[in-house]
PDB file of C-alpha atoms in Angstrom:
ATOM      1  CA  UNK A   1     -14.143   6.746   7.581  1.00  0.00           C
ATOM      2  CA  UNK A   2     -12.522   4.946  10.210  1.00  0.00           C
ATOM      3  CA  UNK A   3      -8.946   6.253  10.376  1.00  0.00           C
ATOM      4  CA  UNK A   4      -6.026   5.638  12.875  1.00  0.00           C
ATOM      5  CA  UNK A   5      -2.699   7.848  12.560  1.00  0.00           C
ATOM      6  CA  UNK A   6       0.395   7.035  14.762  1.00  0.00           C
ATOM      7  CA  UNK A   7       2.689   9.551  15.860  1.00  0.00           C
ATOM      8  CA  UNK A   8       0.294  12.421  16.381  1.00  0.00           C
ATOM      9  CA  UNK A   9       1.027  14.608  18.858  1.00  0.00           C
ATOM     10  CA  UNK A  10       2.594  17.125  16.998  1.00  0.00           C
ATOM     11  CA  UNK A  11       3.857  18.214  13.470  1.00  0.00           C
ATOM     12  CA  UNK A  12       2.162  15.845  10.378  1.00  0.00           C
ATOM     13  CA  UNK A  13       0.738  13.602  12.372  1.00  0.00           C
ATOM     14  CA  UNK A  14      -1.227  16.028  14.407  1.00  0.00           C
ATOM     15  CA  UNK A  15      -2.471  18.282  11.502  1.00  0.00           C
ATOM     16  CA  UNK A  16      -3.492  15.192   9.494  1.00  0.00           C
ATOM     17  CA  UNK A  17      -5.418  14.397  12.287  1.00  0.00           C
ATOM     18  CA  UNK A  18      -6.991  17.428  12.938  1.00  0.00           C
ATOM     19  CA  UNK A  19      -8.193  17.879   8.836  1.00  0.00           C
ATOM     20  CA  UNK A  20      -9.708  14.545   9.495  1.00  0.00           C
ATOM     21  CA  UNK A  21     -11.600  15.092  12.349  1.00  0.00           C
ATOM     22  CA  UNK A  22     -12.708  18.755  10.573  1.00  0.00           C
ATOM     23  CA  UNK A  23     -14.014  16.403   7.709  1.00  0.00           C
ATOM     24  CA  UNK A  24     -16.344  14.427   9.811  1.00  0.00           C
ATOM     25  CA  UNK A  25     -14.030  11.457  10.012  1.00  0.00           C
ATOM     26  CA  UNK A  26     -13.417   9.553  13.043  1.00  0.00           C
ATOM     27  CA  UNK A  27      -9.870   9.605  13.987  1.00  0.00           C
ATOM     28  CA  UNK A  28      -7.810   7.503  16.442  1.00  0.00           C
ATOM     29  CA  UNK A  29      -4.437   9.404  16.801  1.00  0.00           C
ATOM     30  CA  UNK A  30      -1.522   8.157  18.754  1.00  0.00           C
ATOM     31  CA  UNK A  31       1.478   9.153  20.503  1.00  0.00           C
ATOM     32  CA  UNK A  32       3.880   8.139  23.408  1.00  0.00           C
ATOM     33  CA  UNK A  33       2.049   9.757  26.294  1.00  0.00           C
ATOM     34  CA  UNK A  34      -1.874   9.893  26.328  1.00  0.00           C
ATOM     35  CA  UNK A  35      -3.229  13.392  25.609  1.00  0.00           C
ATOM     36  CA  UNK A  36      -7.259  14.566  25.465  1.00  0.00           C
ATOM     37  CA  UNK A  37      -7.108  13.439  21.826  1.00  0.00           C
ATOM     38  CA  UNK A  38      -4.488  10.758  21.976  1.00  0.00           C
ATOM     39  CA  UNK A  39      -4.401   7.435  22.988  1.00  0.00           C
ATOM     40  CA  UNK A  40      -1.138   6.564  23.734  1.00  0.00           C
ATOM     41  CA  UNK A  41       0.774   3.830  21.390  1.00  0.00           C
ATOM     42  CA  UNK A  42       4.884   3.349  21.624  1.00  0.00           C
ATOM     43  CA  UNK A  43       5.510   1.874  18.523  1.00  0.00           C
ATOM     44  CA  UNK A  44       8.933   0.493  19.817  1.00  0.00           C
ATOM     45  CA  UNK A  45       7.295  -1.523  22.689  1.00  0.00           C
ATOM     46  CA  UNK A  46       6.362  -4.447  20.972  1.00  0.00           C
ATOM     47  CA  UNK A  47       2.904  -5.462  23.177  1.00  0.00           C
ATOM     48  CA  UNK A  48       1.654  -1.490  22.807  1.00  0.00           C
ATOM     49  CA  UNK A  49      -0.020  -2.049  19.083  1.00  0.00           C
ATOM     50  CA  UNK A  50      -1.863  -4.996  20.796  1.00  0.00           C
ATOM     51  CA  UNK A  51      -3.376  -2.606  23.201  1.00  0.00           C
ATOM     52  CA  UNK A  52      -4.345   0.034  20.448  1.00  0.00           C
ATOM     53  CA  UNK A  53      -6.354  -3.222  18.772  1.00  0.00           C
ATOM     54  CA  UNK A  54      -7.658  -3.841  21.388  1.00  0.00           C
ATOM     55  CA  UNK A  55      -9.073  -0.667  22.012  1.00  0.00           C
ATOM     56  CA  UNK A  56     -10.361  -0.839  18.875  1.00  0.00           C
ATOM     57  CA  UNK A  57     -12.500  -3.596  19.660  1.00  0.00           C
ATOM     58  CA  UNK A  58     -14.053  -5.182  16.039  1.00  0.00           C
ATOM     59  CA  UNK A  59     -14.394  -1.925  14.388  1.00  0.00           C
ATOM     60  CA  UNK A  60     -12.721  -1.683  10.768  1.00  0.00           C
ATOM     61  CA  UNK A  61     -10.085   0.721  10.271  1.00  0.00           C
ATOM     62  CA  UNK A  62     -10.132   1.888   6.421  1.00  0.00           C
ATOM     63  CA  UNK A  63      -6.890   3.620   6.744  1.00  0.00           C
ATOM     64  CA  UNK A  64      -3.871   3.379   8.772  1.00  0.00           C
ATOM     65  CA  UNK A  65      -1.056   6.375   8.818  1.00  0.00           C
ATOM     66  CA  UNK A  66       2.147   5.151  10.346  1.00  0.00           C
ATOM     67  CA  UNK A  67       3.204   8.563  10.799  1.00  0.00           C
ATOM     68  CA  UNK A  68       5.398   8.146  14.394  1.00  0.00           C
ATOM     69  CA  UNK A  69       9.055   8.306  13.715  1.00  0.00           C
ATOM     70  CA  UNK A  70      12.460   9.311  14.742  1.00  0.00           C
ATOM     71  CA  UNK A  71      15.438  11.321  13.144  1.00  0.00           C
ATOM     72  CA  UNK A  72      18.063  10.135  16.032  1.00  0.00           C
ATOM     73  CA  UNK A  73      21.118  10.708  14.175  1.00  0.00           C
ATOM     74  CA  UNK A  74      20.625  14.318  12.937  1.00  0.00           C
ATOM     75  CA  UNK A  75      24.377  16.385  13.415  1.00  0.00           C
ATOM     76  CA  UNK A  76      25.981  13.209  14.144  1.00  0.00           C
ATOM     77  CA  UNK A  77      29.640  12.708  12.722  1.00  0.00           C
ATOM     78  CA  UNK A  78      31.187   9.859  11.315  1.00  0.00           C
ATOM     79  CA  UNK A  79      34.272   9.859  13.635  1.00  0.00           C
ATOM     80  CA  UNK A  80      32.785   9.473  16.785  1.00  0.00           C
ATOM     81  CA  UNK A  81      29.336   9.488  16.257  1.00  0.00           C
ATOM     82  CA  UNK A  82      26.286   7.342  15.376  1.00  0.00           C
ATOM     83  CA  UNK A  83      26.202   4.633  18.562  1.00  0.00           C
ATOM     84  CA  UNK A  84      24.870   1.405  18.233  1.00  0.00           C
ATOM     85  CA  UNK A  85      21.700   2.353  20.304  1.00  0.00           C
ATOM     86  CA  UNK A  86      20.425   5.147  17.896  1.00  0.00           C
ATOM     87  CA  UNK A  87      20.617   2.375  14.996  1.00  0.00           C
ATOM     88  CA  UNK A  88      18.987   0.856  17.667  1.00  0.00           C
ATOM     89  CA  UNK A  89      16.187   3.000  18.736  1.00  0.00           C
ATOM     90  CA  UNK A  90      15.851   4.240  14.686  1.00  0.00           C
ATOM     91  CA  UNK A  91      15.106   1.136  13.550  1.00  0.00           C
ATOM     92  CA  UNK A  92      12.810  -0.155  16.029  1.00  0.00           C
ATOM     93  CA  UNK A  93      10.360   3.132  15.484  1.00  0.00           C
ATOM     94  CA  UNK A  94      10.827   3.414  11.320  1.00  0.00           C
ATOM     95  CA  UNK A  95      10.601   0.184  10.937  1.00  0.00           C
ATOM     96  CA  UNK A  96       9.874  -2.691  13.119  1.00  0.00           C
ATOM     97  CA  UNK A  97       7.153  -0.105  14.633  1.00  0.00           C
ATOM     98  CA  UNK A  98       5.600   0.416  11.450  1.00  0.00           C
ATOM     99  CA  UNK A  99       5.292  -3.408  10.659  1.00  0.00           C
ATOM    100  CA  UNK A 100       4.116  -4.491  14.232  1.00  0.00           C
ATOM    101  CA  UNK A 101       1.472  -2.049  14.192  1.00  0.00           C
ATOM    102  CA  UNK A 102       0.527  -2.675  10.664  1.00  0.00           C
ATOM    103  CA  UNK A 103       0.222  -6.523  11.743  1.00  0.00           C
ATOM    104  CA  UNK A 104      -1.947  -5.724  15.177  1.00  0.00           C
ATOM    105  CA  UNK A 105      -3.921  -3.789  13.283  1.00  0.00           C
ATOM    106  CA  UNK A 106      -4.309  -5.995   9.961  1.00  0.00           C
ATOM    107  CA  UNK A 107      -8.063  -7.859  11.120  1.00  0.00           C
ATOM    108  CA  UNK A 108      -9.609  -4.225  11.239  1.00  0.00           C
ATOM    109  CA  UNK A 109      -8.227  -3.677   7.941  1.00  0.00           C
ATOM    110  CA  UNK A 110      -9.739  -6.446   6.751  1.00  0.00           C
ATOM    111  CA  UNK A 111     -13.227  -5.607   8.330  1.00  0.00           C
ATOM    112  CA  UNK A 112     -12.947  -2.728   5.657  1.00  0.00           C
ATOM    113  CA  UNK A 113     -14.232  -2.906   2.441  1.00  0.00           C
ATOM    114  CA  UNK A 114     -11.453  -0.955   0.656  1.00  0.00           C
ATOM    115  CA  UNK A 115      -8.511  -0.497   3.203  1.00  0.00           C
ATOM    116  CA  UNK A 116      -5.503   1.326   2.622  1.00  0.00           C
ATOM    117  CA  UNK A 117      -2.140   1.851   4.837  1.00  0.00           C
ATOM    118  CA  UNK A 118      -0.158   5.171   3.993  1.00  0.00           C
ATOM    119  CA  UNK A 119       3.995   4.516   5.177  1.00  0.00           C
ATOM    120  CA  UNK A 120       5.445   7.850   5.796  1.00  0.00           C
ATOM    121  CA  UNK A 121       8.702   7.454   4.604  1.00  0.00           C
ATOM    122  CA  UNK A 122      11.307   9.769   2.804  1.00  0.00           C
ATOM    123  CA  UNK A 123      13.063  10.767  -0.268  1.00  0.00           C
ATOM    124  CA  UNK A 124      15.941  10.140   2.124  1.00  0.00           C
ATOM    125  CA  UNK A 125      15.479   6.629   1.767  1.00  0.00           C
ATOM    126  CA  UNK A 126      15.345   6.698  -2.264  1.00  0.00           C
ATOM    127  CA  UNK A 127      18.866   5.275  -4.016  1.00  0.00           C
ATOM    128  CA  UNK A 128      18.633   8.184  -5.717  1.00  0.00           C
ATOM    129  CA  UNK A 129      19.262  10.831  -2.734  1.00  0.00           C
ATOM    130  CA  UNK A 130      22.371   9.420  -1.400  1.00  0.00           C
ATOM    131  CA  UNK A 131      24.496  12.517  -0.435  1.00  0.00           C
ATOM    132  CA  UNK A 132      26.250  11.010   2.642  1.00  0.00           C
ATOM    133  CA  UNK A 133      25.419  11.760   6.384  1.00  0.00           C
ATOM    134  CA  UNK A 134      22.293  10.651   8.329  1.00  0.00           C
ATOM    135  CA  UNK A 135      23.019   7.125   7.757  1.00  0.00           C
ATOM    136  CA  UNK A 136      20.539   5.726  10.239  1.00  0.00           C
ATOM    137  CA  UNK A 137      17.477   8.284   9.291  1.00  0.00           C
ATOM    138  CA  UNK A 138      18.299   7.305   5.232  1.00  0.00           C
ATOM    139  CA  UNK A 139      18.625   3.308   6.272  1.00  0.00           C
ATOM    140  CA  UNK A 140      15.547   3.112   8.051  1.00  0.00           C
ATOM    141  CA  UNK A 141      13.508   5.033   5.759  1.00  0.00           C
ATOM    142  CA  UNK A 142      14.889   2.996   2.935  1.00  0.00           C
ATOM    143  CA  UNK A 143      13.530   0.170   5.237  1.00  0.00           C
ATOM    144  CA  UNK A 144      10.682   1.543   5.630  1.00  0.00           C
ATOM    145  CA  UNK A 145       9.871   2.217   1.660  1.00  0.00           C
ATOM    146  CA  UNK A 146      11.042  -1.260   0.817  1.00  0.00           C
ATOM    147  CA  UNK A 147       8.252  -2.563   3.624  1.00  0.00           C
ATOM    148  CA  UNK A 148       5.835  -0.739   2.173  1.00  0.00           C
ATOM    149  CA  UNK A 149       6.255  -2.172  -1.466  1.00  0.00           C
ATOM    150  CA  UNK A 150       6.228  -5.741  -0.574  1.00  0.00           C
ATOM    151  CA  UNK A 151       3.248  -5.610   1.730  1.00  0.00           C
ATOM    152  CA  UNK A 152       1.453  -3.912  -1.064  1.00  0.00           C
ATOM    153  CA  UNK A 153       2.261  -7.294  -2.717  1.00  0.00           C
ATOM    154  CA  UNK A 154       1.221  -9.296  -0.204  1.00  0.00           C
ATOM    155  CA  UNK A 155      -2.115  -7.608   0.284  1.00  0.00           C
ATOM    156  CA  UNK A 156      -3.282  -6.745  -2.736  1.00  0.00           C
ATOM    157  CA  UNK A 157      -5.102 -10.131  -3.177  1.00  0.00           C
ATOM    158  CA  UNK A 158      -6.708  -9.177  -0.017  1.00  0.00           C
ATOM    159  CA  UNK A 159      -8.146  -5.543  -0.985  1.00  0.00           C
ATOM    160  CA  UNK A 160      -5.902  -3.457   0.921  1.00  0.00           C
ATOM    161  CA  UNK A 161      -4.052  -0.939  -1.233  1.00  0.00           C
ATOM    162  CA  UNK A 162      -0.230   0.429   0.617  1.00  0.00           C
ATOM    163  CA  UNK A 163       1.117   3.552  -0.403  1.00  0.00           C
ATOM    164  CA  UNK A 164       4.612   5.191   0.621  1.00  0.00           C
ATOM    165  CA  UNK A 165       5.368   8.724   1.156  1.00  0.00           C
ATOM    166  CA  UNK A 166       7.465  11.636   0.930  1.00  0.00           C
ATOM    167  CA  UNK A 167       5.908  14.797   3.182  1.00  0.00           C
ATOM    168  CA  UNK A 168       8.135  17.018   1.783  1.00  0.00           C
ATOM    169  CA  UNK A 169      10.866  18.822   3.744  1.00  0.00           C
ATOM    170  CA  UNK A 170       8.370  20.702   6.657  1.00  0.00           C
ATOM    171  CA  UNK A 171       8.660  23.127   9.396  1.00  0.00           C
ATOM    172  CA  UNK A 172       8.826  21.246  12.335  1.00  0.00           C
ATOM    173  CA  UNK A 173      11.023  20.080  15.340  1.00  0.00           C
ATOM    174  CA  UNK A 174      12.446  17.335  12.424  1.00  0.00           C
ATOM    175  CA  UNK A 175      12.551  19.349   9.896  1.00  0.00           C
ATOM    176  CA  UNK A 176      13.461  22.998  11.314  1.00  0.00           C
ATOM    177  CA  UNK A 177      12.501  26.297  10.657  1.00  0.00           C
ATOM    178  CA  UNK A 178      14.095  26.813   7.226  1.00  0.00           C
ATOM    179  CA  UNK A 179      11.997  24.163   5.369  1.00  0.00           C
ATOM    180  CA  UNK A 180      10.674  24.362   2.227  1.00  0.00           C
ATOM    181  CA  UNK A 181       6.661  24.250   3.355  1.00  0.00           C
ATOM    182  CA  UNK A 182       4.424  24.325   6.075  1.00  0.00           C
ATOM    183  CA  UNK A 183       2.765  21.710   7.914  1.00  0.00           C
ATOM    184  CA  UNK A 184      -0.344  22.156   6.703  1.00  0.00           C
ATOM    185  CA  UNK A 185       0.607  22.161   3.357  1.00  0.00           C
ATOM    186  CA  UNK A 186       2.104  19.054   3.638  1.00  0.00           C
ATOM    187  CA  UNK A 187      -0.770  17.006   5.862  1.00  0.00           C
ATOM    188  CA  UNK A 188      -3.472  18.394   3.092  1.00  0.00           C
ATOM    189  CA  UNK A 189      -1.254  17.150   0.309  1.00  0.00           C
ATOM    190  CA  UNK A 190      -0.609  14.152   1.545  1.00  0.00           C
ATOM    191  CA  UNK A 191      -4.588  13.867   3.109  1.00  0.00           C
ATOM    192  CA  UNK A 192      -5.248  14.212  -1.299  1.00  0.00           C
ATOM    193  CA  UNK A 193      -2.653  11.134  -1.886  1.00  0.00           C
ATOM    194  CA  UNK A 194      -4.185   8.698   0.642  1.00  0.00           C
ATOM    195  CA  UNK A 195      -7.681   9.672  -1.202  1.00  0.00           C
ATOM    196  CA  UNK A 196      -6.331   9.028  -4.382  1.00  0.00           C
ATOM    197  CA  UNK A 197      -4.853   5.366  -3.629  1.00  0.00           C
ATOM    198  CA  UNK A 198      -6.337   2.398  -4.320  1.00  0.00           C
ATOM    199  CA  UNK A 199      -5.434  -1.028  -5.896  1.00  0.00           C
ATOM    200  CA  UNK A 200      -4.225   0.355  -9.166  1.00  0.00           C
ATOM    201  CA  UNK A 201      -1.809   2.497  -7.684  1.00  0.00           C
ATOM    202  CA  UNK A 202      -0.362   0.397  -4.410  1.00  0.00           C
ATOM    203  CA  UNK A 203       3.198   0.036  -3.898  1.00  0.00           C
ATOM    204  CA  UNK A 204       3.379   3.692  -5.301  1.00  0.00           C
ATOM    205  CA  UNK A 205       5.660   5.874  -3.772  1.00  0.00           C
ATOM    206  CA  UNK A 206       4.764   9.715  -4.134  1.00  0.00           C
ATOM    207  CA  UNK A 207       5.858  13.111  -2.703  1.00  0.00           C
ATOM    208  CA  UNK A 208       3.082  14.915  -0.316  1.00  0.00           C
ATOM    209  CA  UNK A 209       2.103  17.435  -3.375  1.00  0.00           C
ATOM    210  CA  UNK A 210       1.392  14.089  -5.927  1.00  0.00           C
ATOM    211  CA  UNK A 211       4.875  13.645  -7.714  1.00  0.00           C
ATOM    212  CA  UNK A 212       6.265   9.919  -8.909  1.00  0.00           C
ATOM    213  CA  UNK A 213       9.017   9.383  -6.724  1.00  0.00           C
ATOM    214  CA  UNK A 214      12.318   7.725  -7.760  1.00  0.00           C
ATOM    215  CA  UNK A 215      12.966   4.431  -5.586  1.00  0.00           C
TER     216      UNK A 215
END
């Protein structure tokens, strides 16, 4: 397969990567800056997913990860706290990153014959996780999950199954170091759940380990 992962310099992103590229696959991963493996995509810069299709040239892409995102508001307090440029900068990466790259990329999806796009989102963005704080990370993943559901509508008729995700609260820079499971647990969970969608399930949105996930 053909795969292309944003946001993969480090944590997830750069584990999913790496079990890809273990599995034979051939992997385009992404981040900010350029690295040896990396070729280097800023999802808030509106021209920079043209460049990554380009680069691309007229090969299909059978799965897109739009990994690359942003928890600007973490420890921020009501009173005095989130600014209008973390909504900002939050919503631009979560959200309009994860569409604009979705639509640059969207003619090598359709080169494939059975494309899928996996939207990491979070179970902070369900209605049903709503215990106040972090009101930029939960809006924009809540963004992000309702993106993901009506593209899954809209390209459906066209073969190309979208699936939303939870990875599960993980041990990195995000997450910290009192998490509930590693990063590798969660990239090989959630490397099973892009596996296991397709057309019959798209629009689903599933924790990294395979679990229905309230909206």
């Amino acid at each position: 397969m053909r795969i292309v992962i944003t946001g993969a310099s480090r944590g997830i992103g750069q584990a999913m990567m790496k079990a890809y590229q273990r599995a034979g696959h051939e992997v385009t991963g992404t981040g900010r800056q350029a690295g040896t493996d990396l070729f280097p995509l800023d999802v808030t810069d509106p021209a920079s997913p043209a460049v990554l299709a380009a680069h691309l040239g007229a090969r299909p892409v059978d799965l897109l990860v739009c990994n690359a995102g942003i928890y600007s508001d973490k420890g921020q307090n009501l009173e005095t706290g989130f600014a209008a440029p973390l909504w900002a900068e939050g919503f631009a990466t979560n959200v309009t990153g994860v569409f604009l790259t979705i639509q640059a990329l969207l003619p090598h999806l359709l080169r494939a014959p059975a494309a899928k796009i996996a939207i990491i989102s979070s179970q902070m963005g369900s209605d049903t996780r709503a215990p106040g704080g972090s009101y930029i990370y939960r809006a924009s993943k809540a963004a992000a999950l309702n993106l993901g559901r009506n593209l899954a509508v809209d390209l459906r008729p066209r073969g190309i199954a979208v699936g939303i995700y939870h990875p599960g609260w993980v041990q990195t820079d995000m997450g910290g170091s009192a998490a509930d499971i590693t990063v590798d647990e969660s990239a090989s969970g959630l490397v099973a759940r892009f596996a296991a969608l397709g057309l019959e399930t798209t629009g689903c949105f599933e924790t990294w380990d395979g679990r229905p996930h309230p909206f």
